[in-house]
Short mmCIF file of C-alpha atoms in Angstrom, two decimals:
data_model
loop_
_atom_site.label_atom_id
_atom_site.label_comp_id
_atom_site.label_asym_id
_atom_site.label_seq_id
_atom_site.Cartn_x
_atom_site.Cartn_y
_atom_site.Cartn_z
CA MET A 1 -27.90 22.35 38.17
CA GLU A 2 -24.46 22.68 39.80
CA GLY A 3 -23.48 19.33 38.34
CA ALA A 4 -24.48 20.45 34.83
CA PHE A 5 -22.47 23.66 35.28
CA ALA A 6 -19.41 21.66 36.31
CA VAL A 7 -19.75 19.43 33.25
CA LEU A 8 -19.97 22.51 31.00
CA VAL A 9 -16.80 23.97 32.55
CA LEU A 10 -15.01 20.66 31.99
CA PHE A 11 -16.25 20.56 28.39
CA VAL A 12 -14.93 24.07 27.75
CA ALA A 13 -11.53 23.05 29.12
CA MET A 14 -11.44 19.94 26.92
CA ALA A 15 -12.63 21.87 23.86
CA VAL A 16 -9.89 24.48 24.02
CA THR A 17 -7.12 22.08 24.96
CA SER A 18 -7.22 20.60 21.46
CA VAL A 19 -5.99 23.90 19.98
CA HIS A 20 -3.73 25.21 22.73
CA CYS A 21 -0.41 24.20 21.15
CA GLN A 22 -0.98 25.81 17.76
CA ALA A 23 1.55 28.62 18.17
CA GLY A 24 4.13 27.31 20.63
CA THR A 25 2.12 28.36 23.66
CA ARG A 26 0.83 25.87 26.20
CA VAL A 27 -1.44 25.71 29.20
CA GLY A 28 0.54 25.90 32.43
CA PHE A 29 3.64 27.51 30.92
CA TYR A 30 4.43 29.23 34.24
CA SER A 31 3.49 26.32 36.50
CA ARG A 32 7.11 26.01 37.71
CA SER A 33 8.70 29.36 36.91
CA CYS A 34 5.90 31.50 38.39
CA PRO A 35 3.14 29.28 39.81
CA ARG A 36 1.15 32.20 41.25
CA ALA A 37 0.98 34.16 37.98
CA GLU A 38 -2.54 33.17 36.98
CA SER A 39 -3.97 33.57 40.48
CA ILE A 40 -2.41 37.04 40.77
CA VAL A 41 -4.02 38.14 37.51
CA ARG A 42 -7.34 36.65 38.54
CA SER A 43 -7.43 38.35 41.94
CA THR A 44 -6.31 41.65 40.42
CA VAL A 45 -9.13 41.59 37.84
CA GLN A 46 -11.63 40.68 40.55
CA ALA A 47 -10.47 43.50 42.83
CA HIS A 48 -10.65 46.15 40.09
CA PHE A 49 -13.98 44.81 38.82
CA ARG A 50 -15.56 45.24 42.27
CA SER A 51 -14.80 48.95 42.20
CA ASP A 52 -15.27 49.48 38.45
CA PRO A 53 -17.25 46.89 36.44
CA THR A 54 -16.43 48.66 33.16
CA ILE A 55 -12.92 47.22 33.21
CA ALA A 56 -14.24 43.77 32.22
CA PRO A 57 -15.36 44.67 28.68
CA GLY A 58 -12.42 47.04 28.47
CA LEU A 59 -9.85 44.30 29.04
CA LEU A 60 -11.65 41.92 26.69
CA ARG A 61 -11.59 44.45 23.86
CA MET A 62 -8.03 45.46 24.62
CA HIS A 63 -6.90 41.86 24.09
CA PHE A 64 -8.81 41.71 20.79
CA HIS A 65 -7.28 44.98 19.58
CA ASP A 66 -3.84 43.78 20.62
CA CYS A 67 -4.08 40.48 18.75
CA PHE A 68 -5.25 42.02 15.49
CA VAL A 69 -2.15 44.23 15.25
CA HIS A 70 1.25 42.48 15.17
CA GLY A 71 -0.32 39.50 16.92
CA CYS A 72 -0.91 39.05 20.65
CA ASP A 73 2.27 40.77 21.86
CA ALA A 74 1.11 43.55 24.21
CA SER A 75 1.91 46.23 21.63
CA ILE A 76 -1.38 47.89 22.62
CA LEU A 77 0.03 48.62 26.10
CA THR A 78 3.03 50.80 25.27
CA ASN A 79 2.96 54.53 25.93
CA GLY A 80 4.38 57.20 23.66
CA PRO A 81 3.51 59.37 20.66
CA ASN A 82 2.05 57.50 17.68
CA THR A 83 1.81 54.16 19.50
CA GLU A 84 -1.17 51.83 18.99
CA LYS A 85 -2.72 53.17 22.18
CA THR A 86 -3.05 56.63 20.56
CA ALA A 87 -4.89 55.42 17.43
CA PRO A 88 -8.59 56.37 17.10
CA PRO A 89 -9.92 52.80 17.53
CA ASN A 90 -8.03 52.49 20.82
CA ARG A 91 -8.53 55.86 22.46
CA LEU A 92 -11.58 54.75 24.45
CA LEU A 93 -10.10 51.47 25.67
CA ARG A 94 -9.84 51.07 29.43
CA GLY A 95 -8.19 48.68 31.84
CA TYR A 96 -4.52 49.58 31.43
CA ASP A 97 -4.23 50.15 35.17
CA VAL A 98 -5.39 46.59 35.82
CA ILE A 99 -2.59 45.18 33.67
CA ASP A 100 -0.02 47.46 35.31
CA ASP A 101 -1.22 46.41 38.76
CA ALA A 102 -1.02 42.70 37.94
CA LYS A 103 2.41 43.13 36.35
CA SER A 104 3.86 44.91 39.38
CA GLN A 105 2.63 42.15 41.69
CA ILE A 106 3.97 39.42 39.41
CA GLU A 107 7.33 41.15 39.05
CA ALA A 108 7.61 41.24 42.83
CA ALA A 109 6.99 37.48 42.96
CA CYS A 110 8.78 36.36 39.77
CA PRO A 111 10.91 39.10 38.21
CA GLY A 112 11.50 38.92 34.47
CA ILE A 113 9.41 35.79 33.89
CA VAL A 114 5.83 36.62 32.87
CA SER A 115 5.07 38.64 29.74
CA CYS A 116 2.58 41.48 29.54
CA ALA A 117 1.02 39.72 26.55
CA ASP A 118 0.20 36.72 28.73
CA ILE A 119 -1.11 38.92 31.54
CA LEU A 120 -3.50 40.56 29.06
CA ALA A 121 -4.65 37.20 27.68
CA LEU A 122 -5.33 35.90 31.19
CA ALA A 123 -7.08 39.12 32.22
CA ALA A 124 -9.39 38.90 29.19
CA ARG A 125 -10.45 35.40 30.26
CA ASP A 126 -10.95 36.50 33.86
CA SER A 127 -13.06 39.44 32.66
CA VAL A 128 -15.52 36.98 31.14
CA VAL A 129 -15.62 34.97 34.35
CA VAL A 130 -16.38 37.97 36.59
CA THR A 131 -19.34 38.80 34.33
CA ARG A 132 -20.71 35.26 34.87
CA GLY A 133 -19.32 33.66 31.74
CA ILE A 134 -17.59 30.28 31.70
CA SER A 135 -13.83 29.97 32.21
CA TRP A 136 -11.40 28.28 29.83
CA GLN A 137 -7.75 27.29 29.94
CA VAL A 138 -5.48 30.00 28.51
CA PRO A 139 -2.29 28.82 26.79
CA THR A 140 0.65 30.98 27.83
CA GLY A 141 4.27 31.45 26.79
CA ARG A 142 3.91 34.61 24.68
CA ARG A 143 6.62 37.23 24.66
CA ASP A 144 6.19 40.98 24.32
CA GLY A 145 6.72 42.83 21.05
CA ARG A 146 9.05 45.77 20.48
CA ILE A 147 6.97 47.61 17.85
CA SER A 148 3.85 49.70 18.45
CA LEU A 149 2.64 52.06 15.72
CA ALA A 150 -0.70 53.82 15.47
CA SER A 151 -0.54 53.50 11.68
CA ASP A 152 -0.71 49.69 11.97
CA THR A 153 -4.22 49.73 13.46
CA ALA A 154 -5.92 50.18 10.09
CA ASN A 155 -6.65 46.45 9.88
CA LEU A 156 -8.85 46.50 12.97
CA PRO A 157 -12.48 45.76 12.03
CA GLY A 158 -14.56 48.94 11.84
CA PHE A 159 -18.08 49.62 13.11
CA THR A 160 -19.44 50.55 9.66
CA GLU A 161 -17.87 47.68 7.71
CA SER A 162 -19.74 45.16 5.62
CA VAL A 163 -19.87 41.54 6.72
CA GLU A 164 -17.62 40.60 3.79
CA ALA A 165 -14.99 43.10 4.95
CA GLN A 166 -15.23 41.80 8.50
CA LYS A 167 -14.97 38.20 7.33
CA GLN A 168 -11.88 38.99 5.27
CA LYS A 169 -10.11 40.67 8.18
CA PHE A 170 -10.82 37.67 10.38
CA LEU A 171 -9.79 35.25 7.66
CA ASP A 172 -6.50 37.10 7.30
CA LYS A 173 -5.86 36.20 10.95
CA GLY A 174 -6.82 32.55 10.54
CA LEU A 175 -10.30 33.00 11.98
CA ASN A 176 -13.44 31.78 10.22
CA THR A 177 -17.02 33.08 10.02
CA GLN A 178 -18.08 31.28 13.18
CA ASP A 179 -15.13 32.83 15.03
CA LEU A 180 -16.22 36.25 13.78
CA VAL A 181 -19.75 35.94 15.12
CA THR A 182 -18.58 34.32 18.33
CA LEU A 183 -15.98 36.96 19.14
CA VAL A 184 -18.29 39.85 18.24
CA GLY A 185 -20.57 38.24 20.82
CA ALA A 186 -18.23 39.81 23.40
CA HIS A 187 -20.44 42.86 22.89
CA THR A 188 -22.83 41.16 25.30
CA ILE A 189 -20.98 43.22 27.93
CA GLY A 190 -19.92 46.84 27.86
CA THR A 191 -20.88 50.09 26.22
CA THR A 192 -20.12 52.32 23.26
CA ALA A 193 -20.20 56.09 22.82
CA CYS A 194 -23.06 57.95 21.14
CA GLN A 195 -20.57 59.41 18.64
CA ILE A 196 -19.88 55.89 17.34
CA PHE A 197 -23.43 55.03 16.26
CA ARG A 198 -25.55 58.21 16.41
CA TYR A 199 -25.32 58.61 12.61
CA ARG A 200 -27.68 55.61 12.35
CA LEU A 201 -30.45 57.54 14.11
CA TYR A 202 -30.61 60.79 12.13
CA ASN A 203 -30.62 61.39 8.37
CA PHE A 204 -29.23 57.94 7.70
CA THR A 205 -31.60 57.37 4.78
CA THR A 206 -34.55 58.92 2.97
CA THR A 207 -36.33 55.57 2.65
CA THR A 208 -37.78 55.59 6.18
CA ALA A 209 -40.16 58.08 7.79
CA THR A 210 -37.80 58.61 10.70
CA GLY A 211 -34.64 58.91 8.61
CA ALA A 212 -33.05 56.23 10.78
CA ASP A 213 -31.24 53.09 9.67
CA PRO A 214 -34.07 50.80 8.45
CA THR A 215 -32.44 47.76 10.06
CA ILE A 216 -33.12 49.24 13.53
CA ASP A 217 -36.36 48.08 15.16
CA ALA A 218 -38.81 51.01 14.97
CA THR A 219 -39.64 50.77 18.68
CA PHE A 220 -35.95 50.94 19.58
CA ILE A 221 -35.26 54.22 17.77
CA PRO A 222 -36.98 56.51 20.33
CA GLN A 223 -34.98 54.85 23.13
CA LEU A 224 -31.69 55.41 21.36
CA ARG A 225 -32.59 58.98 20.40
CA ALA A 226 -33.45 59.76 24.02
CA LEU A 227 -30.02 58.51 25.04
CA CYS A 228 -28.21 60.19 22.14
CA PRO A 229 -29.89 63.43 20.98
CA GLU A 230 -28.73 64.64 17.59
CA ASN A 231 -26.66 67.46 19.06
CA GLY A 232 -26.07 65.88 22.46
CA ASP A 233 -22.99 64.63 24.25
CA GLY A 234 -21.13 62.35 21.85
CA ALA A 235 -19.15 60.81 24.72
CA ARG A 236 -22.23 59.48 26.53
CA ARG A 237 -22.03 55.71 26.96
CA VAL A 238 -24.79 53.36 25.81
CA ALA A 239 -24.99 49.62 26.49
CA LEU A 240 -24.16 47.39 23.52
CA ASP A 241 -26.50 44.73 24.92
CA THR A 242 -29.69 46.40 26.09
CA GLY A 243 -30.96 43.17 27.64
CA SER A 244 -28.17 42.43 30.11
CA PRO A 245 -25.14 44.70 29.58
CA ASN A 246 -23.26 43.39 32.62
CA ARG A 247 -23.76 39.66 32.08
CA PHE A 248 -21.92 37.44 29.63
CA ASP A 249 -24.81 35.65 27.90
CA THR A 250 -26.61 35.25 24.56
CA SER A 251 -29.01 38.19 24.84
CA PHE A 252 -26.77 40.15 22.45
CA PHE A 253 -27.71 37.68 19.71
CA SER A 254 -31.41 38.03 20.57
CA ASN A 255 -30.98 41.77 20.08
CA LEU A 256 -29.60 41.22 16.58
CA ARG A 257 -32.59 39.05 15.71
CA ASN A 258 -34.90 41.80 16.97
CA GLY A 259 -33.17 44.69 15.17
CA ARG A 260 -31.63 46.00 18.38
CA GLY A 261 -27.94 45.83 17.56
CA VAL A 262 -26.44 49.19 18.50
CA LEU A 263 -23.45 49.12 16.15
CA GLU A 264 -24.08 48.96 12.41
CA SER A 265 -21.43 46.24 11.98
CA ASP A 266 -23.12 44.15 14.69
CA GLN A 267 -26.60 44.39 13.19
CA LYS A 268 -25.25 43.42 9.78
CA LEU A 269 -24.48 39.97 11.18
CA TRP A 270 -28.22 39.33 10.99
CA SER A 271 -28.48 40.55 7.38
CA ASP A 272 -25.82 38.24 5.92
CA ALA A 273 -26.88 34.62 5.41
CA SER A 274 -23.58 33.08 6.56
CA THR A 275 -23.34 35.04 9.81
CA LYS A 276 -27.09 34.93 10.48
CA ALA A 277 -26.92 31.13 10.50
CA VAL A 278 -24.31 31.22 13.29
CA VAL A 279 -26.40 33.69 15.30
CA GLN A 280 -29.40 31.39 14.91
CA ARG A 281 -27.39 28.41 16.11
CA PHE A 282 -26.45 30.32 19.27
CA LEU A 283 -30.13 31.11 19.74
CA GLY A 284 -31.15 27.48 19.34
CA VAL A 285 -33.33 28.00 16.27
CA ARG A 286 -35.21 24.84 15.44
CA GLY A 287 -33.83 22.86 12.53
CA LEU A 288 -30.24 24.03 13.01
CA LEU A 289 -27.48 22.31 14.96
CA GLY A 290 -27.20 24.32 18.15
CA LEU A 291 -24.05 25.93 19.49
CA THR A 292 -23.25 26.76 23.12
CA PHE A 293 -21.96 30.33 23.18
CA ASN A 294 -19.73 30.00 26.23
CA VAL A 295 -18.05 26.86 24.87
CA GLU A 296 -17.46 28.36 21.44
CA PHE A 297 -16.31 31.67 22.88
CA GLY A 298 -13.54 29.96 24.83
CA ARG A 299 -12.50 28.01 21.74
CA SER A 300 -12.42 31.11 19.52
CA MET A 301 -10.56 33.13 22.15
CA VAL A 302 -7.81 30.51 22.25
CA LYS A 303 -7.53 30.65 18.46
CA MET A 304 -7.39 34.43 18.50
CA SER A 305 -4.90 34.53 21.38
CA ASN A 306 -2.46 32.50 19.27
CA ILE A 307 -2.40 35.00 16.39
CA GLY A 308 1.19 35.94 15.55
CA VAL A 309 2.54 35.20 19.02
CA LYS A 310 6.21 35.64 19.78
CA THR A 311 7.79 32.73 21.64
CA GLY A 312 11.25 31.36 22.41
CA THR A 313 13.82 34.10 21.84
CA ASP A 314 11.55 36.34 19.76
CA GLY A 315 10.43 39.52 21.50
CA GLU A 316 11.13 40.24 25.17
CA ILE A 317 9.71 40.12 28.68
CA ARG A 318 9.01 43.74 29.56
CA LYS A 319 9.86 45.06 32.99
CA ILE A 320 6.83 47.34 32.88
CA CYS A 321 4.01 46.87 30.42
CA SER A 322 3.79 50.46 29.22
CA ALA A 323 7.38 50.62 27.96
CA ILE A 324 9.61 48.53 25.73
CA ASN A 325 12.80 47.50 27.57
#
């Protein structure tokens, strides 16, 4: 079993290496200028995860939200009025303290060398690893952006959007339908707030006896209503993957097949033929060419992490991640 695991890790590394030079980034960018950079990020994520496991999905989503606005340039990290961090889709993100901690340690070892954008990309990978996912090689060499505006977050995919709208937003970033399903699979870890999906449980439609979204499994509705009463606490957190919310695996896709996707946008991946086929391939449905989720996730993450990156003399290397120099 250990031998098979080692082969899978090697395969992931080989799979992502083929795309790591797409945007001027490369694996091992800091091997000479700051050789401890990756190990510092890794140990920082591990230390914070031990005391607060919620930072793993938080960092993963933070990287996604960063890349979809101005590219992967750490614009999500800057403080101030009307910055990306203040926009509604980003208000519940967590893990900023992890990035700040890693940055301060790296600055002490290699001042002015490692970007906050790279720290975030590395931390996202390490967040998957601490939740028992498979590692992959992260290309580095990004520089930090100088613009962060809340108004620019409108192109982030929304939790009520149709599959076609989601596909278009991913396509606009150079990501295909398989990348969409694969990256949404990050919802195998973490939680969401009742206020985000409670509308699906009450007065959603008049076509069902319960009034709930008809795509939700009937036996799942009482569970969700118990967690999120109609007039209850909208901030209460509910697992996005009810099978194994703290483990990076494929049970999220099983939930979609069984009508147990918590977010409307997630469950819609099972309703659309093009996205359903990808979900089925992750589940190993007979008659379809199978896909290994961990392998494909690493590949799609590398593609996403190269969206609109700033390299060379573009951008800057911030002294602290929460403020533009």
